[in-house]
PDB file of N, CA and C in Angstrom:
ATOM      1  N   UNK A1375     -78.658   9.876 -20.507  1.00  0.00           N
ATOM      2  CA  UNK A1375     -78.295   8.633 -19.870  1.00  0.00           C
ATOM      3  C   UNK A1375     -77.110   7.994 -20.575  1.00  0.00           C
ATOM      4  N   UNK A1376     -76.254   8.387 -21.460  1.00  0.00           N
ATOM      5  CA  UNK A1376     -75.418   8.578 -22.085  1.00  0.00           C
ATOM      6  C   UNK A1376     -74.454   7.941 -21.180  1.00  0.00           C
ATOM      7  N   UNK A1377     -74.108   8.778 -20.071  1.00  0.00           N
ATOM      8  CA  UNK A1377     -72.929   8.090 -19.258  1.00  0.00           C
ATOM      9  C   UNK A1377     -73.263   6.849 -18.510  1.00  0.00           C
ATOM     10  N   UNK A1378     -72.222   6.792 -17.797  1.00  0.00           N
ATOM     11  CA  UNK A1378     -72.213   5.505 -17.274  1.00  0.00           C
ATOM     12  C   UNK A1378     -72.906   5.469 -15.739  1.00  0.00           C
ATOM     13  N   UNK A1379     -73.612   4.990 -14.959  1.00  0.00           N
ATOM     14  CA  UNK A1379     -74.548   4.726 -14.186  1.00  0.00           C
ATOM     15  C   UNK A1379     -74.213   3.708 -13.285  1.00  0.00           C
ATOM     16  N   UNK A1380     -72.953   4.249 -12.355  1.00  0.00           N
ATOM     17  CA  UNK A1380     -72.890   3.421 -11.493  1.00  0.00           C
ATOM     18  C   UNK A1380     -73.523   3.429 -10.327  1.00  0.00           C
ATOM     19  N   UNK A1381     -73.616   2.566  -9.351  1.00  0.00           N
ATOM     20  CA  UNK A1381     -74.556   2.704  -8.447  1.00  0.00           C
ATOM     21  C   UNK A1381     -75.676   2.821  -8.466  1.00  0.00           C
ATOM     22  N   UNK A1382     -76.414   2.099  -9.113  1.00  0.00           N
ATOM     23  CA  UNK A1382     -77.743   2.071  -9.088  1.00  0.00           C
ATOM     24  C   UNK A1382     -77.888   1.239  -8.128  1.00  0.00           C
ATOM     25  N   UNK A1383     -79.787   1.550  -7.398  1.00  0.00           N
ATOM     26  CA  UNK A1383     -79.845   1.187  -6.616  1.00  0.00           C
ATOM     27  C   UNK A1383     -81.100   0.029  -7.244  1.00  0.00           C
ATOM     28  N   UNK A1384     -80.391  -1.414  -7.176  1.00  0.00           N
ATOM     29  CA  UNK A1384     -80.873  -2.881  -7.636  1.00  0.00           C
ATOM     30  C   UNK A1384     -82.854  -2.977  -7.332  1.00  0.00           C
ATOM     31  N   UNK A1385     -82.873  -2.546  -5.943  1.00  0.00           N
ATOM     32  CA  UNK A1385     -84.379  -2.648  -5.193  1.00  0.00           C
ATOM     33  C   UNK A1385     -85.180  -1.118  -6.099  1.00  0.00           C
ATOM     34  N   UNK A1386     -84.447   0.372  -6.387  1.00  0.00           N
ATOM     35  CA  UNK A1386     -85.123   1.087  -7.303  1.00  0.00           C
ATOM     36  C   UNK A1386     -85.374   0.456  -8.236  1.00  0.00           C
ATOM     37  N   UNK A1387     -84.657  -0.041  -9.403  1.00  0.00           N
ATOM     38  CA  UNK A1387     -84.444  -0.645 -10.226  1.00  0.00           C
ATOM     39  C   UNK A1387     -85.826  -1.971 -10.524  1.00  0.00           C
ATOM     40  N   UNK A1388     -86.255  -2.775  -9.028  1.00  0.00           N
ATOM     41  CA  UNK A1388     -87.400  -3.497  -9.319  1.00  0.00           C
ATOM     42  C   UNK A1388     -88.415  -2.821  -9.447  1.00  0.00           C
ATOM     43  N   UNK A1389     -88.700  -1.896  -8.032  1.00  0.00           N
ATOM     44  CA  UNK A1389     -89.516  -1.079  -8.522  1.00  0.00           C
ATOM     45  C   UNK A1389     -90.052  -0.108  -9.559  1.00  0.00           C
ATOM     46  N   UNK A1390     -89.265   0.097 -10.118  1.00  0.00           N
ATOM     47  CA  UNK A1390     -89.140   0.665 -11.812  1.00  0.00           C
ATOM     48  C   UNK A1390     -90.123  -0.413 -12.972  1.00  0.00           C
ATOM     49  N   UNK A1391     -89.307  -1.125 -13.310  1.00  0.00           N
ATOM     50  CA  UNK A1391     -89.724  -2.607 -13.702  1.00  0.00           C
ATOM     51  C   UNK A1391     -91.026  -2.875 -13.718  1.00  0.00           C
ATOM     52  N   UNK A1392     -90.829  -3.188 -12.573  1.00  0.00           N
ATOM     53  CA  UNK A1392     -92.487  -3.987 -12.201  1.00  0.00           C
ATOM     54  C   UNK A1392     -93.767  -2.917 -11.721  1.00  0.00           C
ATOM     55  N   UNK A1393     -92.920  -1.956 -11.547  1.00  0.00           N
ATOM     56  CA  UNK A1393     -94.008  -0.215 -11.872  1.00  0.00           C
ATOM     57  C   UNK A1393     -94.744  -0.347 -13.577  1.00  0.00           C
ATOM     58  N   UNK A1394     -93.664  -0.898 -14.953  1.00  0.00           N
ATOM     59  CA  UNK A1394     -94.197  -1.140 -15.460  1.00  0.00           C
ATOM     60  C   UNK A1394     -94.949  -1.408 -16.020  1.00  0.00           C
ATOM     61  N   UNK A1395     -94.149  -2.915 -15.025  1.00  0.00           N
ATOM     62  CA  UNK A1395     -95.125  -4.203 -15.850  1.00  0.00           C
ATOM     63  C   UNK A1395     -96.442  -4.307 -15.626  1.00  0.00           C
ATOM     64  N   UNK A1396     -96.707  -3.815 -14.544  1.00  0.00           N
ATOM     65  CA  UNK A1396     -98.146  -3.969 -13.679  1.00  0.00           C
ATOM     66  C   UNK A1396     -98.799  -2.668 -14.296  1.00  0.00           C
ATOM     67  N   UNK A1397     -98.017  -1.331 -14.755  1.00  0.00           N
ATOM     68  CA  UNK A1397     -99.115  -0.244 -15.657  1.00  0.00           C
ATOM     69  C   UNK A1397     -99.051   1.046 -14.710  1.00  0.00           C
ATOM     70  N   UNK A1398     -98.836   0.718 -13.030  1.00  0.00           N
ATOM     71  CA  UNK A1398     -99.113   1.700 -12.384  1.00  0.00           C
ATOM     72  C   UNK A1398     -97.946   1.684 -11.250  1.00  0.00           C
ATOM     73  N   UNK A1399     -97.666   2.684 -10.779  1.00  0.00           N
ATOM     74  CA  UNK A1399     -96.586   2.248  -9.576  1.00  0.00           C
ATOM     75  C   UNK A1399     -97.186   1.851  -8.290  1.00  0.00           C
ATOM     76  N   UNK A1400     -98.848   2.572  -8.094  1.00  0.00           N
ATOM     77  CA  UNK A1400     -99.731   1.584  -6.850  1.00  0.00           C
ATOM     78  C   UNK A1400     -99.713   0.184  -6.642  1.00  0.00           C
ATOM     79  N   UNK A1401     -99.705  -0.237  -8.518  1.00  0.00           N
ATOM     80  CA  UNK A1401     -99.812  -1.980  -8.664  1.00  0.00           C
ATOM     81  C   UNK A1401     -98.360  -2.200  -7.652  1.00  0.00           C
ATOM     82  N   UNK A1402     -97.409  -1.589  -8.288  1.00  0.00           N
ATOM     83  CA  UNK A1402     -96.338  -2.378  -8.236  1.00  0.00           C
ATOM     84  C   UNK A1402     -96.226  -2.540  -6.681  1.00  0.00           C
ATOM     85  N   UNK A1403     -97.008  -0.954  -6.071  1.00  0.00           N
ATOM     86  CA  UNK A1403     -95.834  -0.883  -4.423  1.00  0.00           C
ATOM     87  C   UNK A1403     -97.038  -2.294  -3.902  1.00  0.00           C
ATOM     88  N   UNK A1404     -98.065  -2.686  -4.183  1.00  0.00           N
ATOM     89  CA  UNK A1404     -98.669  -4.109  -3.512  1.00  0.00           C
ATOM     90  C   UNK A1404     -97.940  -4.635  -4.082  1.00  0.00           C
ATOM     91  N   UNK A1405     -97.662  -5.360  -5.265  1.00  0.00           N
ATOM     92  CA  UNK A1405     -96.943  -6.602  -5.583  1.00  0.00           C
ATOM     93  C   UNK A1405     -95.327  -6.590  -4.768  1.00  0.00           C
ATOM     94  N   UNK A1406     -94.973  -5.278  -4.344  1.00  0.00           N
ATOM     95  CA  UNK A1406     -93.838  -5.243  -4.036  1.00  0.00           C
ATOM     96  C   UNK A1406     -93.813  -5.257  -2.004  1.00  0.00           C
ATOM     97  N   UNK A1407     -95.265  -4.991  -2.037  1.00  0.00           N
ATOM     98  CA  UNK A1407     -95.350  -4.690   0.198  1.00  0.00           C
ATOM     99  C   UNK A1407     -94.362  -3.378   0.090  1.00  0.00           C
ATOM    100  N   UNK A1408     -94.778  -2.405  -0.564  1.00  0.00           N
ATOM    101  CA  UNK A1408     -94.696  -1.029   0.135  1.00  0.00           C
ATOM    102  C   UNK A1408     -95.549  -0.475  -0.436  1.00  0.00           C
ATOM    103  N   UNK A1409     -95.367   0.726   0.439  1.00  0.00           N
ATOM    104  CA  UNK A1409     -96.007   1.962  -0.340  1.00  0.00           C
ATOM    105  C   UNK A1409     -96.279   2.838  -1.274  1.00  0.00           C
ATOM    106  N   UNK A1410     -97.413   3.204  -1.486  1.00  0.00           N
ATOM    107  CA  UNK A1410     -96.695   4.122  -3.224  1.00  0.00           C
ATOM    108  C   UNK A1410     -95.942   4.744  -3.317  1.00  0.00           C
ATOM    109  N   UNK A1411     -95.779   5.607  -1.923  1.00  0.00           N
ATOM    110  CA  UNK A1411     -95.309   7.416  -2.344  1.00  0.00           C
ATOM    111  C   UNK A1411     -93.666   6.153  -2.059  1.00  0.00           C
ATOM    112  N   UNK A1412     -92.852   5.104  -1.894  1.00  0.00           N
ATOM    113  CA  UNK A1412     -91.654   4.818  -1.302  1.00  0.00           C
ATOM    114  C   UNK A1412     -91.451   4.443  -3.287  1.00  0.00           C
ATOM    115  N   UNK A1413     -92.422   3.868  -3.484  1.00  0.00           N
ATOM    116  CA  UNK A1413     -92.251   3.299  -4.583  1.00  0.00           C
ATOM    117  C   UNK A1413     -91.937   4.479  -5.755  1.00  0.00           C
ATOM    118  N   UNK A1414     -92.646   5.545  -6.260  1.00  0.00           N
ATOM    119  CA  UNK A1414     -92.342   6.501  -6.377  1.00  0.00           C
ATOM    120  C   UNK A1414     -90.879   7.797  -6.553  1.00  0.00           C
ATOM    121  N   UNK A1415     -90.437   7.656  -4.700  1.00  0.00           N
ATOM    122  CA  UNK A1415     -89.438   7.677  -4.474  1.00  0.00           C
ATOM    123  C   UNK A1415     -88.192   7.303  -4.946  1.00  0.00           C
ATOM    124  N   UNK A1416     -88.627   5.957  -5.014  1.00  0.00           N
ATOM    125  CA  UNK A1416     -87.049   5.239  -5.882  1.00  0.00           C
ATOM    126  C   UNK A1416     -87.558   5.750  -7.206  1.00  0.00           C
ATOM    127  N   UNK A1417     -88.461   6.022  -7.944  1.00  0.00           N
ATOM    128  CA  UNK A1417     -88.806   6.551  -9.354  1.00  0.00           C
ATOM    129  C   UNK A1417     -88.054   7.581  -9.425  1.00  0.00           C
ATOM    130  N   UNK A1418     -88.273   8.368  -8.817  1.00  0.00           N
ATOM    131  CA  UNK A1418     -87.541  10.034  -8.972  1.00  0.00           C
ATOM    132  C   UNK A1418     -86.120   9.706  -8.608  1.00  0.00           C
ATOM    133  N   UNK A1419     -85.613   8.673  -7.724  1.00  0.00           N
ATOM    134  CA  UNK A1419     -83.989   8.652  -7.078  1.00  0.00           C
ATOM    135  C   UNK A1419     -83.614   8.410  -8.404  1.00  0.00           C
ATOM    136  N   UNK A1420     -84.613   7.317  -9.409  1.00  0.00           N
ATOM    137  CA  UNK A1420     -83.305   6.917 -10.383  1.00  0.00           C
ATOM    138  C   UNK A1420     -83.701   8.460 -11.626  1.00  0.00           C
ATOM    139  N   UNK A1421     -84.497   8.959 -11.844  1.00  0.00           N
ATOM    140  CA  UNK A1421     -84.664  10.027 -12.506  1.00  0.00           C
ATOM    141  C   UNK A1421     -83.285  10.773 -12.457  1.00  0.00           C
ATOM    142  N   UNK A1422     -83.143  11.309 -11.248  1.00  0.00           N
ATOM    143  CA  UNK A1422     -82.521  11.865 -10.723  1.00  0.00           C
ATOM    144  C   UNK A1422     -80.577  11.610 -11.270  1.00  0.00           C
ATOM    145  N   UNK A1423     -80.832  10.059 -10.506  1.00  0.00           N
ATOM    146  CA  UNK A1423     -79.106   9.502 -11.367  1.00  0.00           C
ATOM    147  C   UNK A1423     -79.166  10.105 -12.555  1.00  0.00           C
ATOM    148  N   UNK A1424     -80.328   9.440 -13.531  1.00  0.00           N
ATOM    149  CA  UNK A1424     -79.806   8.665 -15.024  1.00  0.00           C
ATOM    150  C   UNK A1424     -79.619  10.537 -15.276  1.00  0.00           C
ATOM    151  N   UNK A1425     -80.547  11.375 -14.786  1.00  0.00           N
ATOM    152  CA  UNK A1425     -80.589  12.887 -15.471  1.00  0.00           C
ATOM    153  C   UNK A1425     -81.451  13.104 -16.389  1.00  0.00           C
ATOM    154  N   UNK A1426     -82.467  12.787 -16.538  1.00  0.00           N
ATOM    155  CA  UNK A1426     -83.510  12.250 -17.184  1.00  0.00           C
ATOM    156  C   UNK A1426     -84.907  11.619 -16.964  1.00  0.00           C
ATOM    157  N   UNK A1427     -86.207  12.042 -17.183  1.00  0.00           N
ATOM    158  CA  UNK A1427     -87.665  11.505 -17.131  1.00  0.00           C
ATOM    159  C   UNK A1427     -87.675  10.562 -17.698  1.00  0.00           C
ATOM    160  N   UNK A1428     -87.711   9.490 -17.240  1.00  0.00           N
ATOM    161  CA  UNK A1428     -87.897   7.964 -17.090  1.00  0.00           C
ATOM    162  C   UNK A1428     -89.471   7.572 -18.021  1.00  0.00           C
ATOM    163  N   UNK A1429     -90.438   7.968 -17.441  1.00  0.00           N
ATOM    164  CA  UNK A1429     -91.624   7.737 -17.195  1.00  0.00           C
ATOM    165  C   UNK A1429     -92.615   9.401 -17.772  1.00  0.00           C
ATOM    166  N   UNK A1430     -93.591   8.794 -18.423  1.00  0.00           N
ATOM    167  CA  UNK A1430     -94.671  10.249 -18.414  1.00  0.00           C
ATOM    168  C   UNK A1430     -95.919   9.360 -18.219  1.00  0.00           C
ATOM    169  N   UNK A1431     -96.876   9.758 -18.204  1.00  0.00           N
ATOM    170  CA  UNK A1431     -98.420   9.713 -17.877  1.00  0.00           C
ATOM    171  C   UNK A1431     -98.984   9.917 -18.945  1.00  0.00           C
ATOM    172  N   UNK A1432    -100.048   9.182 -19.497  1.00  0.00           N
ATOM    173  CA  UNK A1432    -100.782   9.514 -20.522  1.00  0.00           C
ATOM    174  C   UNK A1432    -102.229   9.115 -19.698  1.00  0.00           C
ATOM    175  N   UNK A1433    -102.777   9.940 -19.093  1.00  0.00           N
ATOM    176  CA  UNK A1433    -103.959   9.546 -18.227  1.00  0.00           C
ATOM    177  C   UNK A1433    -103.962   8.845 -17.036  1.00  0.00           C
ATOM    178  N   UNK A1434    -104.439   7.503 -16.610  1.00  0.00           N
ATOM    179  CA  UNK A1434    -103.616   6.689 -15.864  1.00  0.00           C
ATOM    180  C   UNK A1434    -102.720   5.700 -16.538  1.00  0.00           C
ATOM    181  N   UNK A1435    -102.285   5.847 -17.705  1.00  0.00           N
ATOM    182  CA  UNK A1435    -101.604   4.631 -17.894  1.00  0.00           C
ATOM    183  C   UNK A1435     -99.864   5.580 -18.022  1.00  0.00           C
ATOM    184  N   UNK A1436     -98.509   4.685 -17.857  1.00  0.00           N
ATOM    185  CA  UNK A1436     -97.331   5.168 -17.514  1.00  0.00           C
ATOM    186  C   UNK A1436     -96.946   4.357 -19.042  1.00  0.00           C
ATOM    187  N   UNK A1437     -96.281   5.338 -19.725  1.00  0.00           N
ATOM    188  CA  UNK A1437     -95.346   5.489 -20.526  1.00  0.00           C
ATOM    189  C   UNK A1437     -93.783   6.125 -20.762  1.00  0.00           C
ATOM    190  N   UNK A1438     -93.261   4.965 -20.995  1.00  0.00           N
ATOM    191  CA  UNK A1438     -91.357   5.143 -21.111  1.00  0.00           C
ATOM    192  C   UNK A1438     -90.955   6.026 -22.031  1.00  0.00           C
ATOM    193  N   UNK A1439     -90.363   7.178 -21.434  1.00  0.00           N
ATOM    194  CA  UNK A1439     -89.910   8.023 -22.039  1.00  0.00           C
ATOM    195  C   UNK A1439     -88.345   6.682 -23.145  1.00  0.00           C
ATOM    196  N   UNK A1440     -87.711   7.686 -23.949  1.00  0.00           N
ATOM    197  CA  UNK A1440     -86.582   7.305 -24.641  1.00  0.00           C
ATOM    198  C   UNK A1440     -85.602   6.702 -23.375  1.00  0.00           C
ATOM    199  N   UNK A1441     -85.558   7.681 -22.727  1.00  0.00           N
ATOM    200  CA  UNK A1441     -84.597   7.172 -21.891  1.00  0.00           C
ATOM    201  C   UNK A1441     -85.010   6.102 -21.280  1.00  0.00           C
ATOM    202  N   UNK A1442     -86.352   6.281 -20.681  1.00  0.00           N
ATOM    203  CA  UNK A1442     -86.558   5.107 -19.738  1.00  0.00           C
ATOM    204  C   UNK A1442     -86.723   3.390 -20.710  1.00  0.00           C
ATOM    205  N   UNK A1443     -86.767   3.575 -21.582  1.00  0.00           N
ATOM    206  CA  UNK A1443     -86.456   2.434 -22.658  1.00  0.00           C
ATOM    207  C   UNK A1443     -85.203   1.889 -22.806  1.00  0.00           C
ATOM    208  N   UNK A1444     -84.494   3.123 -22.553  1.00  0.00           N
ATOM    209  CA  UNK A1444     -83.254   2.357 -22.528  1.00  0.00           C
ATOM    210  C   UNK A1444     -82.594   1.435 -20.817  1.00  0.00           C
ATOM    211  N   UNK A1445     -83.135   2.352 -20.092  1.00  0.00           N
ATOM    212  CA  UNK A1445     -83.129   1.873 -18.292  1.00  0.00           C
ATOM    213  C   UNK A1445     -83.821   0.794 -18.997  1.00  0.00           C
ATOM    214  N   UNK A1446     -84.817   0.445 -19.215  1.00  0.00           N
ATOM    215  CA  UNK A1446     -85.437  -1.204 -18.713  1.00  0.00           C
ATOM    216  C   UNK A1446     -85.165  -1.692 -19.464  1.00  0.00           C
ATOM    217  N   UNK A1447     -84.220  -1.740 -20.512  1.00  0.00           N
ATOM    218  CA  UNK A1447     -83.796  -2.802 -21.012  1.00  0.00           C
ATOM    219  C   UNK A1447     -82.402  -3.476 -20.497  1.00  0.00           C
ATOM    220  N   UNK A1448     -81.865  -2.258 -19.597  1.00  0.00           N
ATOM    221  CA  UNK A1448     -80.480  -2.908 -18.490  1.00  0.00           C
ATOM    222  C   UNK A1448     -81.121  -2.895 -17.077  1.00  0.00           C
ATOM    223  N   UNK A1449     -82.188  -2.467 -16.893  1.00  0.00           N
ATOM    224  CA  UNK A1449     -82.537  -2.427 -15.581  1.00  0.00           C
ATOM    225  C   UNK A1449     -83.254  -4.738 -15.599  1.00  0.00           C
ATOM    226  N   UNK A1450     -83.242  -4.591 -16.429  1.00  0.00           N
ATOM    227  CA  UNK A1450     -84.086  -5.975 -16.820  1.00  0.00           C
ATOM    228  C   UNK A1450     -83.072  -7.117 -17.123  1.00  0.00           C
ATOM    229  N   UNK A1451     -82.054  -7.125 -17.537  1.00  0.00           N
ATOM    230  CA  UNK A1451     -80.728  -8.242 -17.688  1.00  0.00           C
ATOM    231  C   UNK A1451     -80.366  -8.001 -16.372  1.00  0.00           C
ATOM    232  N   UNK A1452     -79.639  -6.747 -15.604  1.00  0.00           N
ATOM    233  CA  UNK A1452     -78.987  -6.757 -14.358  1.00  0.00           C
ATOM    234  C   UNK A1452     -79.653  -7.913 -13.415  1.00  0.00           C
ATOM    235  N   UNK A1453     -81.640  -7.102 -13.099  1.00  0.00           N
ATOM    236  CA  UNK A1453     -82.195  -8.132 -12.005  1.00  0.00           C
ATOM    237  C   UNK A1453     -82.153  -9.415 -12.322  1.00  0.00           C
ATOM    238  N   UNK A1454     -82.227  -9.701 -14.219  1.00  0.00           N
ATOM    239  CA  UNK A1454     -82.174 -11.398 -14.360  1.00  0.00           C
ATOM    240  C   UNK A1454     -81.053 -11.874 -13.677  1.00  0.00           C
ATOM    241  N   UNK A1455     -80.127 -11.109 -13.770  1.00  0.00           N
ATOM    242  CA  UNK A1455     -78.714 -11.994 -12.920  1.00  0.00           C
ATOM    243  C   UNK A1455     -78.245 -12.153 -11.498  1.00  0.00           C
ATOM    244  N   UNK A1456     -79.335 -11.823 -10.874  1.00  0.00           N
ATOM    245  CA  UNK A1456     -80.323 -11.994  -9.693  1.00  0.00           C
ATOM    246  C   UNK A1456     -80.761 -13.475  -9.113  1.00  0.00           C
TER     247      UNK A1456
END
């Protein structure tokens, strides 16, 4: 994730986040009014950008890979400026 990351997509980006914050991406797609597998979706789209596993599983609970530590800490100033 090294390079630069333009175009991200702002609405992946919440869902990421608040996939988080909430522990699960099911939480998030209710707090968010969609679905899991959409919610998900944007999980893997930004995988996909950054080039890199975001996210691993330790049972049911979701843990931030390196990289994805570094995503939510700009994925998290960008939406503040929202």
């Amino acid at each position: 994730m090294e390079k630069r990351l333009p175009g991200l997509d702002l609405d992946a980006l919440r869902s990421f986040v608040t996939g988080m914050e909430c522990g699960s991406f099911a939480q998030a797609a209710l707090r968010l009014s969609r679905s899991t597998s959409a919610v998900s979706a944007q999980l893997k789209k930004l995988e996909s950008q950054c080039g890199a596993a975001l996210v691993t599983k330790q049972g049911r609970h979701l843990v931030l890979t390196a990289e994805g530590e570094k995503l939510m800490s700009y994925a998290r100033r960008l939406l503040a400026l929202q």
